PDB file of C-alpha atoms in Angstrom:
ATOM      1  CA  ASP A1103      93.074 125.402 112.131  1.00  0.00           C
ATOM      2  CA  THR A1104      95.099 124.218 109.133  1.00  0.00           C
ATOM      3  CA  VAL A1105      94.888 125.007 105.271  1.00  0.00           C
ATOM      4  CA  VAL A1106      96.876 123.526 102.455  1.00  0.00           C
ATOM      5  CA  LEU A1107      97.522 125.005  99.052  1.00  0.00           C
ATOM      6  CA  VAL A1108      98.349 122.770  96.279  1.00  0.00           C
ATOM      7  CA  LEU A1109      99.803 124.098  93.126  1.00  0.00           C
ATOM      8  CA  VAL A1110      98.570 122.254  90.030  1.00  0.00           C
ATOM      9  CA  PRO A1111      99.668 120.782  87.403  1.00  0.00           C
ATOM     10  CA  VAL A1112     103.040 120.991  89.310  1.00  0.00           C
ATOM     11  CA  ASN A1113     101.274 118.924  92.239  1.00  0.00           C
ATOM     12  CA  ASN A1114     103.293 120.527  94.916  1.00  0.00           C
ATOM     13  CA  VAL A1115     102.042 121.627  98.420  1.00  0.00           C
ATOM     14  CA  TYR A1116     103.282 125.187  98.607  1.00  0.00           C
ATOM     15  CA  GLU A1117     101.460 126.468 101.583  1.00  0.00           C
ATOM     16  CA  MET A1118     100.366 124.959 104.834  1.00  0.00           C
ATOM     17  CA  VAL A1119      99.021 127.314 107.380  1.00  0.00           C
ATOM     18  CA  VAL A1120      98.770 125.799 110.901  1.00  0.00           C
ATOM     19  CA  LYS A1121      96.911 128.183 113.250  1.00  0.00           C
ATOM     20  CA  GLY A1122      97.776 131.258 111.105  1.00  0.00           C
ATOM     21  CA  LYS A1123     101.433 130.481 110.466  1.00  0.00           C
ATOM     22  CA  ASN A1124     102.673 129.027 107.280  1.00  0.00           C
ATOM     23  CA  VAL A1125     105.163 126.125 108.037  1.00  0.00           C
ATOM     24  CA  ILE A1126     106.250 125.731 104.409  1.00  0.00           C
ATOM     25  CA  ARG A1127     109.297 127.381 103.190  1.00  0.00           C
ATOM     26  CA  MET A1128     109.157 128.828  99.681  1.00  0.00           C
ATOM     27  CA  ALA A1129     112.492 129.933  98.619  1.00  0.00           C
ATOM     28  CA  ILE A1130     111.030 131.936  95.509  1.00  0.00           C
ATOM     29  CA  ARG A1131     109.128 134.955  95.847  1.00  0.00           C
ATOM     30  CA  SER A1132     105.498 133.779  94.270  1.00  0.00           C
ATOM     31  CA  VAL A1133     103.567 130.986  93.085  1.00  0.00           C
ATOM     32  CA  ASP A1134     103.902 132.515  89.530  1.00  0.00           C
ATOM     33  CA  GLN A1135     107.682 131.850  89.691  1.00  0.00           C
ATOM     34  CA  MET A1136     107.030 128.559  91.361  1.00  0.00           C
ATOM     35  CA  ARG A1137     104.566 127.799  88.129  1.00  0.00           C
ATOM     36  CA  ALA A1138     107.521 128.949  85.850  1.00  0.00           C
ATOM     37  CA  ASN A1139     110.275 127.013  87.636  1.00  0.00           C
ATOM     38  CA  PRO A1140     109.017 124.656  90.085  1.00  0.00           C
ATOM     39  CA  GLY A1141     112.032 122.558  90.978  1.00  0.00           C
ATOM     40  CA  LEU A1142     112.905 122.160  94.766  1.00  0.00           C
ATOM     41  CA  ASN A1143     110.635 124.359  96.500  1.00  0.00           C
ATOM     42  CA  CYS A1144     107.981 123.726  99.178  1.00  0.00           C
ATOM     43  CA  ILE A1145     107.424 119.933  99.226  1.00  0.00           C
ATOM     44  CA  PRO A1146     108.498 118.505  95.796  1.00  0.00           C
ATOM     45  CA  PHE A1147     108.237 115.092  94.658  1.00  0.00           C
ATOM     46  CA  LEU A1148     111.361 113.199  94.039  1.00  0.00           C
ATOM     47  CA  ALA A1149     111.704 110.573  91.620  1.00  0.00           C
ATOM     48  CA  THR A1150     112.714 108.595  89.483  1.00  0.00           C
ATOM     49  CA  PHE A1151     115.582 108.447  92.100  1.00  0.00           C
ATOM     50  CA  ALA A1152     115.297 110.443  95.550  1.00  0.00           C
ATOM     51  CA  ASN A1153     118.883 110.776  96.476  1.00  0.00           C
ATOM     52  CA  ARG A1154     122.303 111.339  94.830  1.00  0.00           C
ATOM     53  CA  LEU A1155     123.713 108.778  92.512  1.00  0.00           C
ATOM     54  CA  ASP A1156     127.724 107.969  92.344  1.00  0.00           C
ATOM     55  CA  GLU A1157     127.822 108.208  88.700  1.00  0.00           C
ATOM     56  CA  MET A1158     125.857 109.335  85.783  1.00  0.00           C
ATOM     57  CA  ALA A1159     124.186 106.042  85.221  1.00  0.00           C
ATOM     58  CA  PHE A1160     122.074 103.582  87.292  1.00  0.00           C
ATOM     59  CA  TYR A1161     121.970  99.944  87.470  1.00  0.00           C
ATOM     60  CA  ALA A1162     118.606  98.032  87.404  1.00  0.00           C
ATOM     61  CA  ASN A1163     117.670  94.195  86.571  1.00  0.00           C
ATOM     62  CA  GLY A1164     121.553  93.380  85.852  1.00  0.00           C
ATOM     63  CA  LYS A1165     122.108  96.308  83.357  1.00  0.00           C
ATOM     64  CA  LYS A1166     123.607  99.616  83.417  1.00  0.00           C
ATOM     65  CA  TYR A1167     121.763 102.645  82.247  1.00  0.00           C
ATOM     66  CA  ASN A1168     123.648 105.673  81.261  1.00  0.00           C
ATOM     67  CA  PHE A1169     121.949 108.975  81.328  1.00  0.00           C
ATOM     68  CA  ASP A1170     121.778 111.280  78.293  1.00  0.00           C
ATOM     69  CA  MET A1171     123.060 114.526  79.688  1.00  0.00           C
ATOM     70  CA  GLU A1172     122.212 116.541  76.357  1.00  0.00           C
ATOM     71  CA  LEU A1173     118.455 116.087  77.399  1.00  0.00           C
ATOM     72  CA  GLY A1174     119.005 118.524  80.347  1.00  0.00           C
ATOM     73  CA  ASN A1175     116.746 116.862  82.789  1.00  0.00           C
ATOM     74  CA  VAL A1176     119.569 115.252  84.925  1.00  0.00           C
ATOM     75  CA  ARG A1177     121.816 117.402  86.881  1.00  0.00           C
ATOM     76  CA  ALA A1178     125.677 116.997  86.687  1.00  0.00           C
ATOM     77  CA  PRO A1179     128.270 116.080  87.960  1.00  0.00           C
ATOM     78  CA  ILE A1180     126.132 114.179  90.644  1.00  0.00           C
ATOM     79  CA  PRO A1181     122.698 113.239  89.564  1.00  0.00           C
ATOM     80  CA  GLN A1182     120.280 114.090  92.412  1.00  0.00           C
ATOM     81  CA  GLN A1183     116.646 114.314  93.329  1.00  0.00           C
ATOM     82  CA  GLY A1184     115.404 112.602  89.998  1.00  0.00           C
ATOM     83  CA  PHE A1185     113.982 114.809  87.289  1.00  0.00           C
ATOM     84  CA  LEU A1186     110.253 114.930  88.044  1.00  0.00           C
ATOM     85  CA  ALA A1187     110.228 117.761  90.674  1.00  0.00           C
ATOM     86  CA  SER A1188     109.824 120.526  88.014  1.00  0.00           C
ATOM     87  CA  THR A1189     107.151 118.751  85.697  1.00  0.00           C
ATOM     88  CA  HIS A1190     104.069 120.446  84.796  1.00  0.00           C
ATOM     89  CA  ASP A1191     102.593 117.308  83.723  1.00  0.00           C
ATOM     90  CA  TRP A1192     100.257 116.090  86.495  1.00  0.00           C
ATOM     91  CA  LYS A1193      96.720 115.721  85.765  1.00  0.00           C
ATOM     92  CA  THR A1194      94.078 116.272  88.279  1.00  0.00           C
ATOM     93  CA  VAL A1195      91.861 113.257  88.645  1.00  0.00           C
ATOM     94  CA  SER A1196      89.640 114.410  91.362  1.00  0.00           C
ATOM     95  CA  VAL A1197      89.007 117.250  94.256  1.00  0.00           C
ATOM     96  CA  LYS A1198      86.743 116.771  97.023  1.00  0.00           C
ATOM     97  CA  ALA A1199      86.016 118.508 100.320  1.00  0.00           C
ATOM     98  CA  ASP A1200      83.751 118.379 103.392  1.00  0.00           C
ATOM     99  CA  ALA A1201      83.697 119.789 106.775  1.00  0.00           C
ATOM    100  CA  ASN A1202      86.659 117.591 107.954  1.00  0.00           C
ATOM    101  CA  GLY A1203      89.097 118.163 105.364  1.00  0.00           C
ATOM    102  CA  ALA A1204      89.895 117.824 101.552  1.00  0.00           C
ATOM    103  CA  VAL A1205      91.624 115.475  99.125  1.00  0.00           C
ATOM    104  CA  ILE A1206      93.130 116.111  95.847  1.00  0.00           C
ATOM    105  CA  VAL A1207      94.182 113.074  93.426  1.00  0.00           C
ATOM    106  CA  SER A1208      96.458 113.639  90.571  1.00  0.00           C
ATOM    107  CA  LYS A1209      98.233 111.450  88.069  1.00  0.00           C
ATOM    108  CA  LEU A1210     101.508 111.472  86.177  1.00  0.00           C
ATOM    109  CA  ASP A1211     101.632 109.241  82.905  1.00  0.00           C
ATOM    110  CA  PHE A1212     105.589 109.125  82.989  1.00  0.00           C
ATOM    111  CA  TYR A1213     105.469 106.615  79.853  1.00  0.00           C
ATOM    112  CA  ARG A1214     103.922 109.472  77.633  1.00  0.00           C
ATOM    113  CA  ASN A1215     107.279 111.603  77.998  1.00  0.00           C
ATOM    114  CA  PRO A1216     109.828 110.569  75.502  1.00  0.00           C
ATOM    115  CA  ASP A1217     112.612 112.254  77.347  1.00  0.00           C
ATOM    116  CA  TRP A1218     111.688 110.554  80.595  1.00  0.00           C
ATOM    117  CA  MET A1219     111.479 107.215  79.006  1.00  0.00           C
ATOM    118  CA  LYS A1220     115.075 107.781  77.318  1.00  0.00           C
ATOM    119  CA  GLN A1221     116.585 108.438  80.721  1.00  0.00           C
ATOM    120  CA  PHE A1222     114.689 105.819  82.851  1.00  0.00           C
ATOM    121  CA  PRO A1223     112.922 103.300  80.295  1.00  0.00           C
ATOM    122  CA  PHE A1224     110.345 101.678  82.518  1.00  0.00           C
ATOM    123  CA  ALA A1225     106.980 102.432  81.506  1.00  0.00           C
ATOM    124  CA  GLN A1226     104.955 103.591  84.610  1.00  0.00           C
ATOM    125  CA  THR A1227     102.348 105.932  86.223  1.00  0.00           C
ATOM    126  CA  TYR A1228     102.256 107.756  89.360  1.00  0.00           C
ATOM    127  CA  THR A1229      98.874 108.561  91.226  1.00  0.00           C
ATOM    128  CA  MET A1230      99.388 110.842  94.176  1.00  0.00           C
ATOM    129  CA  THR A1231      96.791 111.596  96.856  1.00  0.00           C
ATOM    130  CA  ILE A1232      97.316 114.701  98.994  1.00  0.00           C
ATOM    131  CA  ARG A1233      94.729 114.613 101.854  1.00  0.00           C
ATOM    132  CA  LEU A1234      94.314 117.027 104.735  1.00  0.00           C
ATOM    133  CA  LYS A1235      91.905 115.542 107.457  1.00  0.00           C
ATOM    134  CA  ASN A1236      91.315 116.938 111.002  1.00  0.00           C
ATOM    135  CA  GLY A1237      94.247 118.890 110.673  1.00  0.00           C
ATOM    136  CA  GLU A1238      96.889 116.451 109.514  1.00  0.00           C
ATOM    137  CA  LEU A1239      98.463 116.281 105.973  1.00  0.00           C
ATOM    138  CA  GLU A1240      98.858 112.820 104.294  1.00  0.00           C
ATOM    139  CA  VAL A1241     100.593 112.307 101.090  1.00  0.00           C
ATOM    140  CA  ASN A1242     100.143 108.809  99.350  1.00  0.00           C
ATOM    141  CA  THR A1243     101.789 107.621  96.058  1.00  0.00           C
ATOM    142  CA  ARG A1244     101.019 104.736  94.159  1.00  0.00           C
ATOM    143  CA  ILE A1245     103.066 103.589  91.273  1.00  0.00           C
ATOM    144  CA  ASP A1246     102.145 101.292  88.655  1.00  0.00           C
ATOM    145  CA  ASN A1247     104.585  99.419  86.501  1.00  0.00           C
ATOM    146  CA  LEU A1248     103.382  99.144  82.839  1.00  0.00           C
ATOM    147  CA  SER A1249     106.441  97.301  81.595  1.00  0.00           C
ATOM    148  CA  ASN A1250     107.140  93.693  81.713  1.00  0.00           C
ATOM    149  CA  ALA A1251     110.471  94.214  83.394  1.00  0.00           C
ATOM    150  CA  PRO A1252     110.648  94.664  87.190  1.00  0.00           C
ATOM    151  CA  LEU A1253     110.493  98.454  88.010  1.00  0.00           C
ATOM    152  CA  PRO A1254     113.252  99.923  90.149  1.00  0.00           C
ATOM    153  CA  VAL A1255     111.839 102.119  92.680  1.00  0.00           C
ATOM    154  CA  SER A1256     113.266 105.119  94.573  1.00  0.00           C
ATOM    155  CA  ILE A1257     111.170 107.986  95.335  1.00  0.00           C
ATOM    156  CA  GLY A1258     110.890 110.626  98.140  1.00  0.00           C
ATOM    157  CA  TYR A1259     109.751 113.757  99.070  1.00  0.00           C
ATOM    158  CA  HIS A1260     111.843 116.909 100.143  1.00  0.00           C
ATOM    159  CA  PRO A1261     109.953 119.092 102.502  1.00  0.00           C
ATOM    160  CA  TYR A1262     111.229 122.583 102.751  1.00  0.00           C
ATOM    161  CA  PHE A1263     109.736 123.482 106.460  1.00  0.00           C
ATOM    162  CA  ALA A1264     109.759 126.902 107.847  1.00  0.00           C
ATOM    163  CA  LEU A1265     109.864 127.298 111.705  1.00  0.00           C
ATOM    164  CA  PRO A1266     108.097 130.646 112.134  1.00  0.00           C
ATOM    165  CA  GLU A1267     108.487 130.714 115.839  1.00  0.00           C
ATOM    166  CA  SER A1268     112.381 130.375 115.899  1.00  0.00           C
ATOM    167  CA  ASP A1269     115.338 131.982 114.574  1.00  0.00           C
ATOM    168  CA  ARG A1270     117.180 130.069 111.746  1.00  0.00           C
ATOM    169  CA  ASN A1271     120.554 130.434 113.824  1.00  0.00           C
ATOM    170  CA  HIS A1272     119.128 128.338 116.353  1.00  0.00           C
ATOM    171  CA  TRP A1273     118.147 125.275 114.096  1.00  0.00           C
TER     172      TRP A1273
END
């Protein structure tokens, strides 16, 4: 009794209908709007950092890395949620389905984007597997470090759930 819809190449679960009720909240009005400006809607992937930073820089491997704010991909005055939630650069690797569920595997070649590498100079790839099996949603993320230096890792997901059976004032 569960259906999951994934918007590609944004690679974001934008709808999860369980027993006829959508449990994912989409703050924008349509999938077309989400395609144009995915940002923080539904279940976005947060990387290269998953929370707020206390300055316009981060530290890794004994070095300070300042963000280039003119690139426009890091929000000021407090950098938060990384800068990959709004990318359209995910490539679908495979899609499979059977009577018990479905799976989609997508890949993001971070190192191919010069603006990302300028902000976070660690060559890497992300491979995400979104699987619905027996009514359960599972998301696995693999990170491959392609650089010689240790890769600082801080990723997350920010699911926006809807509670269709309750009044928001009671949450």
